[in-house]
Each structure stands twice: as structure tokens, then as C-alpha cells.
């Protein structure tokens, strides 16, 4: 990186970002990434140290891996952390303290996997997969359709988790409404075939998500911000589109913003790709333009391969971020979330801000096998 570009990166990314009572010292966030290093759902000292290393390495905002809310069907692994129970919450208190000591802000991502749950899997082996209509993302029968009591229980579980996060000293929460998990299953026409008030057209399909947001907003103080992670793509359909036009995207975003979303985290596989025709705005750019809310962009930042290649055992080389800087300089979005590049190098943020990109460690798939 040239001196000019180093200064440019510092100017663009070193600016503080504030929303409600949260202040991030810069525009760099750690993206949520499931690591499965929390036996029995309890994050230990190694998890706290893992996040603290990224904060010490210059990350402004840590968004934790997805963590299960208190509902029997919420999870599908005994090694993914949960956000309920005294033991797990004590572990999360340790994470908060560790990150804050290093000058970072931190928010947990709250998660329910819905019908993607594997039957018989931990943490509650007997729990049945549930979703909007008893259908998988591709529309095949799986699990069962949620009753009104199920809906009420899940909404309450998210609200309880949000309140717990504030009690523990977190700086906000993120609701996982992306990638084909439960909240997204209600938004997605392929899995939501309900004929009641929670299904039908695009607006009706936003109701469940909006009710979760509103319940969380009511459960926390005015100083506590709510982030909402969204995506077009699903785990088994990378070309899926919740919204095919900006107008349809507006229909989805408006009730969520009105319910209390403060920041939208727009997940894409490659941040530089335009979302709709006739504009080079990416998804985060469109969401900000339409909703008026701040946005976080994400997707292969600093690497030449997307994250699916990592699951196939492929490594990725370090790449420049000139296009990212161009976009954030014109306020297309407000923050950038960095994923695998931060697994590879906990000091990615500091090295990028100081122009030491030649020292950044490239990502190797074997890095996913340990918490470092």
C-alpha cells in the first residue's frame, strides 16, 4: 500500500461511528462467524481471548458468532454458544469484559435456525425443527409449521436475550435475519406459505421479523441499539432474492425500521457487486438509501475468494480494498464487517489503518480448525 493509500484508508476507516449509546472507535467491525468452540453452549476463556485479540488488533466493533436464543428448536449444535442459562451468560460476561478492556465495542448476534435444524441434533435432541410452514428453504416438507404459541415463545426468547445482553454490559445486539434461518424463513416466499397474518405478500411476510424487533426494542433502554442482519441469498440458494426491485426492498425495510431497527447489516458474498440493475450500489448501499438507517457491508473484504470456498478447503490471498474505500468515502454505507481476513490475522484492522498491508497474513482453510 502506498503512503497515499495508507492515509486514505486511515481517513476513511478511522472515523468513529455512533448509534444510540454505542460508539465504535472506527468503521471496522468483526463479522459474525460460527466457530463451534463453546462446549455445551458455554463460551469459555478461549472464546473471550479470541474476540479480545481482534479488539486489541484495532477492530472497533465485535459482532459475535450467532448465539442461540432460549427456545428448544433454536439450535443444531452443542458447540455453538447459547444466550441463556447462568453458565453461558457468565461466559458472555467474560467476553464483554475482555473486549472492553481492549477498547472495542461488542454486540452478540441472536439466532434461531428454524427448519435448518437437523433432527435429533443437540442441544435439545428431541426438539422438532420448526418454521413458517413446515417446509425447507427449497419448499420440501420438513419439521412443522409454527403455531401462534410458538411464534409468541420465540418472540419472547429474542426479547429476553436482548434484555440479558444489556444487563451483561454489551453495547447492543444483532438479530440474525439472514441466510435462510428462522426470521429469514418468514421473509422468504419459498419457505413461507402461510395463509394467516404472517404470510402471503411481501409486507405480511415481514410481520414476524417486525414483531421480534419491536419486542426487543421494548425490552431494552433507549441507549441500546438494535442491528438487523439481512441477506438476499440463502444457504442452499445463492441467487435467491427477497426483493427483486428497490420497491420490493422498501416494502421489507419500512416495517423493520419502524419497529426499531437502528442499523441494517446487509450480507452479501462479494461486497463490490451491484444489487440491482442501473446502479452500482451494493445491497448495503440500497438499504441505506431506502431506509435512511446506517448500514454495515460485508462480503470477501480483503480476500480474493468468498467464504464458501473456505468450507471446501480453499485458501484465499490478500487483496486491496481500494473499491471499498471509494464506496465508504461516498457514504454508500457506514461500516465494513471483516470475516475470514480477521480469522487469518487478528491485527488486520491495525495493519490496514497503518498501511502495513504487505504484513497481513493470508487466509488458510486450516485456520478454521482452531481458535487463535
Short mmCIF file of C-alpha atoms in Angstrom, two decimals:
data_model
loop_
_atom_site.label_atom_id
_atom_site.label_comp_id
_atom_site.label_asym_id
_atom_site.label_seq_id
_atom_site.Cartn_x
_atom_site.Cartn_y
_atom_site.Cartn_z
CA UNK A 1 0.00 0.00 0.00
CA UNK A 2 1.37 3.42 -0.91
CA UNK A 3 1.65 6.20 1.64
CA UNK A 4 -1.22 7.94 -0.15
CA UNK A 5 -3.46 4.87 0.06
CA UNK A 6 -2.46 4.25 3.66
CA UNK A 7 -3.55 7.74 4.55
CA UNK A 8 -6.72 7.26 2.58
CA UNK A 9 -7.56 4.05 4.48
CA UNK A 10 -6.93 5.77 7.79
CA UNK A 11 -9.07 8.76 6.82
CA UNK A 12 -11.98 6.64 5.62
CA UNK A 13 -11.99 3.90 8.23
CA UNK A 14 -10.66 5.59 11.38
CA UNK A 15 -13.71 7.80 11.83
CA UNK A 16 -15.79 6.89 14.90
CA UNK A 17 -19.28 5.52 14.36
CA UNK A 18 -22.03 6.15 16.91
CA UNK A 19 -25.63 4.94 17.18
CA UNK A 20 -27.70 5.43 20.33
CA UNK A 21 -25.33 4.63 23.21
CA UNK A 22 -22.83 2.65 21.15
CA UNK A 23 -19.64 4.23 19.90
CA UNK A 24 -17.18 2.31 17.75
CA UNK A 25 -13.76 3.93 17.57
CA UNK A 26 -13.62 3.22 13.83
CA UNK A 27 -15.63 1.86 10.91
CA UNK A 28 -14.28 -1.71 11.08
CA UNK A 29 -16.43 -4.50 12.54
CA UNK A 30 -15.71 -8.17 13.02
CA UNK A 31 -18.32 -10.17 11.12
CA UNK A 32 -20.22 -12.90 12.98
CA UNK A 33 -18.75 -16.31 12.17
CA UNK A 34 -19.84 -19.61 13.70
CA UNK A 35 -16.79 -21.31 15.20
CA UNK A 36 -18.23 -24.10 17.42
CA UNK A 37 -15.67 -23.81 20.21
CA UNK A 38 -18.17 -23.50 23.09
CA UNK A 39 -18.76 -26.99 24.59
CA UNK A 40 -22.32 -27.37 25.93
CA UNK A 41 -23.03 -23.90 24.56
CA UNK A 42 -20.82 -22.11 27.09
CA UNK A 43 -18.20 -19.63 25.78
CA UNK A 44 -15.01 -20.06 27.79
CA UNK A 45 -11.86 -18.05 28.34
CA UNK A 46 -10.53 -19.13 24.94
CA UNK A 47 -13.56 -17.55 23.26
CA UNK A 48 -13.13 -14.35 25.29
CA UNK A 49 -9.44 -14.24 24.34
CA UNK A 50 -10.29 -14.84 20.65
CA UNK A 51 -12.56 -11.80 20.49
CA UNK A 52 -10.27 -9.68 22.67
CA UNK A 53 -7.34 -10.31 20.30
CA UNK A 54 -9.34 -8.77 17.44
CA UNK A 55 -10.26 -5.76 19.58
CA UNK A 56 -6.60 -5.39 20.59
CA UNK A 57 -5.76 -5.59 16.89
CA UNK A 58 -7.81 -2.50 16.14
CA UNK A 59 -11.35 -3.71 15.40
CA UNK A 60 -13.87 -1.11 16.51
CA UNK A 61 -16.96 -3.31 16.84
CA UNK A 62 -17.02 -7.05 17.55
CA UNK A 63 -20.18 -8.81 16.35
CA UNK A 64 -20.08 -12.23 17.96
CA UNK A 65 -20.84 -15.51 16.27
CA UNK A 66 -24.51 -16.46 16.22
CA UNK A 67 -25.75 -17.48 19.68
CA UNK A 68 -28.94 -19.45 20.31
CA UNK A 69 -31.95 -17.86 21.98
CA UNK A 70 -33.87 -19.79 24.66
CA UNK A 71 -36.17 -21.95 22.54
CA UNK A 72 -35.86 -25.74 22.27
CA UNK A 73 -35.64 -25.73 18.47
CA UNK A 74 -33.31 -22.73 18.18
CA UNK A 75 -30.07 -24.63 17.68
CA UNK A 76 -28.48 -27.50 15.84
CA UNK A 77 -25.11 -27.91 17.58
CA UNK A 78 -23.94 -28.49 21.12
CA UNK A 79 -20.78 -26.46 20.47
CA UNK A 80 -22.40 -23.25 19.27
CA UNK A 81 -22.82 -20.82 22.20
CA UNK A 82 -26.25 -20.12 23.64
CA UNK A 83 -27.53 -16.89 25.09
CA UNK A 84 -29.44 -18.26 28.06
CA UNK A 85 -28.63 -20.11 31.26
CA UNK A 86 -26.41 -18.86 34.06
CA UNK A 87 -23.32 -20.72 32.83
CA UNK A 88 -23.50 -19.39 29.28
CA UNK A 89 -24.34 -15.84 30.35
CA UNK A 90 -21.42 -15.87 32.78
CA UNK A 91 -19.20 -16.83 29.85
CA UNK A 92 -20.58 -13.96 27.80
CA UNK A 93 -19.91 -11.54 30.67
CA UNK A 94 -16.27 -12.58 30.37
CA UNK A 95 -16.33 -11.83 26.64
CA UNK A 96 -17.75 -8.35 27.25
CA UNK A 97 -15.10 -7.55 29.86
CA UNK A 98 -12.27 -8.84 27.69
CA UNK A 99 -13.31 -6.86 24.61
CA UNK A 100 -13.97 -3.67 26.57
CA UNK A 101 -10.52 -3.88 28.18
CA UNK A 102 -9.04 -3.71 24.69
CA UNK A 103 -11.09 -0.66 23.72
CA UNK A 104 -13.61 -2.43 21.50
CA UNK A 105 -17.39 -2.34 21.47
CA UNK A 106 -19.20 -5.70 21.30
CA UNK A 107 -22.67 -6.94 20.42
CA UNK A 108 -23.96 -10.53 20.36
CA UNK A 109 -25.80 -11.95 17.38
CA UNK A 110 -29.06 -13.60 18.47
CA UNK A 111 -30.06 -16.63 16.41
CA UNK A 112 -32.76 -19.24 15.78
CA UNK A 113 -32.02 -21.69 12.97
CA UNK A 114 -35.64 -22.69 12.26
CA UNK A 115 -36.18 -25.56 9.82
CA UNK A 116 -32.47 -25.82 9.03
CA UNK A 117 -32.15 -27.65 12.37
CA UNK A 118 -31.01 -31.26 11.96
CA UNK A 119 -33.46 -33.64 13.62
CA UNK A 120 -32.01 -35.30 16.70
CA UNK A 121 -29.12 -32.84 16.94
CA UNK A 122 -28.10 -31.14 20.20
CA UNK A 123 -28.57 -29.01 22.19
CA UNK A 124 -32.15 -30.37 22.62
CA UNK A 125 -32.17 -33.68 20.77
CA UNK A 126 -35.94 -34.21 20.93
CA UNK A 127 -36.81 -30.74 19.62
CA UNK A 128 -38.55 -30.74 16.25
CA UNK A 129 -37.43 -28.33 13.53
CA UNK A 130 -39.99 -25.54 13.20
CA UNK A 131 -40.60 -22.85 10.62
CA UNK A 132 -43.30 -20.82 8.96
CA UNK A 133 -44.92 -23.67 7.04
CA UNK A 134 -43.19 -26.95 7.81
CA UNK A 135 -41.16 -26.55 4.62
CA UNK A 136 -37.45 -26.40 3.90
CA UNK A 137 -35.96 -23.41 2.10
CA UNK A 138 -36.49 -25.22 -1.18
CA UNK A 139 -40.15 -25.86 -0.38
CA UNK A 140 -39.88 -29.53 0.59
CA UNK A 141 -41.70 -30.85 3.71
CA UNK A 142 -39.57 -30.54 6.86
CA UNK A 143 -40.41 -30.06 10.52
CA UNK A 144 -43.71 -28.45 11.38
CA UNK A 145 -45.43 -25.12 10.95
CA UNK A 146 -45.26 -22.84 13.95
CA UNK A 147 -48.40 -22.20 15.98
CA UNK A 148 -49.24 -18.81 17.45
CA UNK A 149 -47.82 -20.04 20.76
CA UNK A 150 -44.60 -20.99 19.01
CA UNK A 151 -44.39 -17.52 17.49
CA UNK A 152 -45.06 -15.85 20.83
CA UNK A 153 -42.47 -18.03 22.57
CA UNK A 154 -39.76 -17.25 20.03
CA UNK A 155 -40.51 -13.52 20.06
CA UNK A 156 -40.24 -13.58 23.87
CA UNK A 157 -36.97 -15.54 23.67
CA UNK A 158 -35.38 -12.89 21.46
CA UNK A 159 -36.62 -10.10 23.75
CA UNK A 160 -35.33 -11.88 26.84
CA UNK A 161 -31.93 -12.35 25.20
CA UNK A 162 -31.76 -8.68 24.22
CA UNK A 163 -32.54 -7.66 27.80
CA UNK A 164 -29.88 -10.08 29.09
CA UNK A 165 -27.33 -8.60 26.69
CA UNK A 166 -27.92 -5.13 28.08
CA UNK A 167 -27.66 -6.41 31.66
CA UNK A 168 -24.32 -8.05 30.85
CA UNK A 169 -22.90 -4.79 29.52
CA UNK A 170 -23.00 -5.45 25.79
CA UNK A 171 -23.19 -2.35 23.60
CA UNK A 172 -26.20 -3.52 21.55
CA UNK A 173 -27.49 -6.67 19.86
CA UNK A 174 -27.80 -8.01 16.34
CA UNK A 175 -30.80 -10.06 15.25
CA UNK A 176 -29.93 -12.76 12.70
CA UNK A 177 -32.49 -12.27 9.95
CA UNK A 178 -30.33 -13.59 7.10
CA UNK A 179 -29.07 -16.68 5.26
CA UNK A 180 -32.24 -18.73 5.40
CA UNK A 181 -32.56 -19.09 9.19
CA UNK A 182 -35.84 -18.67 11.06
CA UNK A 183 -36.50 -14.94 10.70
CA UNK A 184 -35.45 -15.10 7.05
CA UNK A 185 -37.63 -18.17 6.51
CA UNK A 186 -40.64 -15.97 7.24
CA UNK A 187 -39.37 -13.30 4.82
CA UNK A 188 -38.71 -15.85 2.05
CA UNK A 189 -41.62 -16.82 -0.20
CA UNK A 190 -40.08 -20.25 -0.81
CA UNK A 191 -40.45 -21.30 2.83
CA UNK A 192 -43.36 -19.11 3.98
CA UNK A 193 -46.65 -20.38 2.55
CA UNK A 194 -48.77 -19.30 5.49
CA UNK A 195 -52.28 -18.02 4.89
CA UNK A 196 -52.63 -16.15 8.18
CA UNK A 197 -51.35 -12.66 9.04
CA UNK A 198 -47.72 -13.87 8.89
CA UNK A 199 -47.76 -15.00 5.27
CA UNK A 200 -48.90 -14.05 1.79
CA UNK A 201 -47.45 -10.93 0.20
CA UNK A 202 -44.10 -9.33 0.96
CA UNK A 203 -45.47 -6.98 3.61
CA UNK A 204 -47.24 -9.77 5.52
CA UNK A 205 -44.08 -11.88 5.47
CA UNK A 206 -42.24 -9.12 7.38
CA UNK A 207 -44.64 -9.26 10.33
CA UNK A 208 -42.78 -11.88 12.38
CA UNK A 209 -39.45 -10.09 11.98
CA UNK A 210 -41.02 -6.74 12.85
CA UNK A 211 -42.66 -8.18 15.97
CA UNK A 212 -39.31 -9.56 17.13
CA UNK A 213 -37.68 -6.18 16.57
CA UNK A 214 -40.47 -4.36 18.43
CA UNK A 215 -40.31 -6.79 21.36
CA UNK A 216 -36.55 -6.35 21.63
CA UNK A 217 -36.88 -2.58 21.40
CA UNK A 218 -39.39 -2.66 24.27
CA UNK A 219 -37.12 -4.90 26.37
CA UNK A 220 -34.07 -2.62 26.32
CA UNK A 221 -33.30 1.01 27.06
CA UNK A 222 -33.28 3.85 24.56
CA UNK A 223 -29.47 3.84 24.69
CA UNK A 224 -29.24 0.24 23.42
CA UNK A 225 -29.12 -0.14 19.61
CA UNK A 226 -30.62 -2.96 17.56
CA UNK A 227 -28.78 -4.24 14.49
CA UNK A 228 -30.59 -6.48 11.99
CA UNK A 229 -28.65 -8.79 9.68
CA UNK A 230 -30.35 -9.47 6.37
CA UNK A 231 -29.46 -11.08 3.05
CA UNK A 232 -30.98 -11.94 -0.26
CA UNK A 233 -29.18 -15.31 -0.60
CA UNK A 234 -29.90 -18.50 1.33
CA UNK A 235 -27.55 -21.30 2.27
CA UNK A 236 -28.94 -23.53 -0.48
CA UNK A 237 -29.77 -20.79 -2.99
CA UNK A 238 -27.12 -18.17 -3.62
CA UNK A 239 -29.21 -16.47 -6.30
CA UNK A 240 -32.33 -16.10 -4.13
CA UNK A 241 -33.93 -12.67 -3.97
CA UNK A 242 -36.18 -11.48 -1.18
CA UNK A 243 -36.56 -8.29 -3.19
CA UNK A 244 -36.23 -8.18 -6.97
CA UNK A 245 -36.58 -4.41 -7.15
CA UNK A 246 -35.83 -1.42 -4.93
CA UNK A 247 -39.58 -1.03 -4.44
CA UNK A 248 -39.86 -4.54 -3.01
CA UNK A 249 -36.86 -3.88 -0.78
CA UNK A 250 -38.62 -0.77 0.53
CA UNK A 251 -41.65 -2.91 1.44
CA UNK A 252 -39.42 -5.16 3.55
CA UNK A 253 -37.33 -2.45 5.19
CA UNK A 254 -40.01 0.04 6.17
CA UNK A 255 -41.80 -2.08 8.81
CA UNK A 256 -38.47 -3.22 10.25
CA UNK A 257 -37.17 0.33 10.56
CA UNK A 258 -40.46 1.47 12.06
CA UNK A 259 -40.31 -1.39 14.59
CA UNK A 260 -36.95 -0.19 15.85
CA UNK A 261 -34.01 -1.36 13.74
CA UNK A 262 -31.18 1.14 14.17
CA UNK A 263 -28.60 -0.41 11.82
CA UNK A 264 -29.01 -2.88 8.95
CA UNK A 265 -26.18 -5.35 8.34
CA UNK A 266 -26.52 -6.32 4.68
CA UNK A 267 -24.84 -9.65 3.98
CA UNK A 268 -23.51 -10.36 0.50
CA UNK A 269 -20.92 -12.80 -0.80
CA UNK A 270 -18.92 -10.07 -2.57
CA UNK A 271 -19.36 -6.50 -1.39
CA UNK A 272 -18.45 -4.93 -4.76
CA UNK A 273 -21.32 -6.44 -6.75
CA UNK A 274 -24.30 -4.20 -7.63
CA UNK A 275 -27.61 -5.33 -6.17
CA UNK A 276 -30.00 -4.05 -8.85
CA UNK A 277 -29.68 -3.02 -12.49
CA UNK A 278 -28.83 0.55 -13.49
CA UNK A 279 -26.87 1.33 -10.31
CA UNK A 280 -23.54 0.24 -8.83
CA UNK A 281 -24.89 0.44 -5.26
CA UNK A 282 -24.41 -2.80 -3.37
CA UNK A 283 -27.08 -4.19 -1.03
CA UNK A 284 -25.89 -2.14 1.94
CA UNK A 285 -25.96 0.97 -0.25
CA UNK A 286 -29.51 0.35 -1.38
CA UNK A 287 -30.68 -0.44 2.15
CA UNK A 288 -29.20 2.82 3.43
CA UNK A 289 -30.69 4.82 0.57
CA UNK A 290 -34.15 3.36 1.06
CA UNK A 291 -34.37 3.07 4.84
CA UNK A 292 -32.34 6.09 5.89
CA UNK A 293 -30.69 3.90 8.52
CA UNK A 294 -26.93 3.33 8.82
CA UNK A 295 -25.70 0.11 7.23
CA UNK A 296 -22.84 -2.37 7.53
CA UNK A 297 -21.47 -4.02 4.38
CA UNK A 298 -19.75 -7.41 4.26
CA UNK A 299 -18.55 -9.94 1.73
CA UNK A 300 -15.00 -11.11 0.89
CA UNK A 301 -13.37 -7.94 2.24
CA UNK A 302 -9.60 -8.08 1.73
CA UNK A 303 -9.63 -11.56 0.16
CA UNK A 304 -9.82 -12.93 -3.38
CA UNK A 305 -12.20 -15.82 -2.64
CA UNK A 306 -15.63 -15.90 -0.98
CA UNK A 307 -16.31 -17.74 2.27
CA UNK A 308 -17.94 -20.77 0.64
CA UNK A 309 -14.58 -21.67 -0.85
CA UNK A 310 -13.19 -21.91 2.69
CA UNK A 311 -15.68 -24.65 3.54
CA UNK A 312 -14.36 -26.56 0.53
CA UNK A 313 -10.84 -26.38 1.93
CA UNK A 314 -9.65 -23.50 -0.24
CA UNK A 315 -7.41 -20.68 0.94
CA UNK A 316 -7.63 -17.03 -0.12
CA UNK A 317 -4.98 -14.43 -0.88
CA UNK A 318 -4.89 -10.89 0.46
CA UNK A 319 -6.29 -8.26 -1.91
CA UNK A 320 -6.54 -4.49 -1.85
CA UNK A 321 -9.56 -2.54 -0.62
CA UNK A 322 -9.47 0.44 -2.97
CA UNK A 323 -13.04 -0.12 -4.12
CA UNK A 324 -14.21 -0.48 -0.52
CA UNK A 325 -12.59 2.85 0.30
CA UNK A 326 -14.22 4.52 -2.70
CA UNK A 327 -17.63 3.34 -1.53
CA UNK A 328 -17.26 4.29 2.12
CA UNK A 329 -15.77 7.67 1.16
CA UNK A 330 -19.01 8.48 -0.65
CA UNK A 331 -21.04 7.21 2.32
CA UNK A 332 -22.60 4.32 0.43
CA UNK A 333 -22.56 2.50 3.79
CA UNK A 334 -21.28 3.30 7.28
CA UNK A 335 -19.23 0.32 8.47
CA UNK A 336 -17.49 -2.67 6.95
CA UNK A 337 -17.58 -6.11 8.56
CA UNK A 338 -14.50 -8.26 8.02
CA UNK A 339 -14.71 -12.03 8.34
CA UNK A 340 -12.10 -14.60 7.33
CA UNK A 341 -9.40 -11.95 6.98
CA UNK A 342 -9.73 -11.42 10.74
CA UNK A 343 -9.58 -15.15 11.44
CA UNK A 344 -6.32 -15.19 9.49
CA UNK A 345 -4.85 -12.07 11.07
CA UNK A 346 -6.20 -10.62 14.34
CA UNK A 347 -4.26 -7.42 13.53
CA UNK A 348 -5.87 -6.93 10.10
CA UNK A 349 -7.53 -3.69 11.21
CA UNK A 350 -4.40 -2.10 12.67
CA UNK A 351 -2.26 -3.15 9.72
CA UNK A 352 -4.81 -1.79 7.24
CA UNK A 353 -5.16 1.52 9.05
CA UNK A 354 -1.38 1.93 9.28
CA UNK A 355 -0.65 0.98 5.70
CA UNK A 356 1.07 -2.30 6.57
CA UNK A 357 -0.99 -4.45 4.20
CA UNK A 358 2.11 -6.30 2.98
CA UNK A 359 2.34 -7.76 6.52
CA UNK A 360 -1.22 -9.14 6.55
CA UNK A 361 -1.40 -12.92 6.94
CA UNK A 362 -3.42 -14.60 4.14
CA UNK A 363 -6.33 -16.89 4.98
CA UNK A 364 -5.81 -20.64 5.01
CA UNK A 365 -8.72 -23.06 5.36
CA UNK A 366 -6.86 -24.94 8.09
CA UNK A 367 -7.26 -21.84 10.29
CA UNK A 368 -10.91 -22.78 10.82
CA UNK A 369 -9.81 -25.82 12.84
CA UNK A 370 -8.56 -23.81 15.80
CA UNK A 371 -9.49 -20.73 17.80
CA UNK A 372 -6.47 -18.45 17.51
#
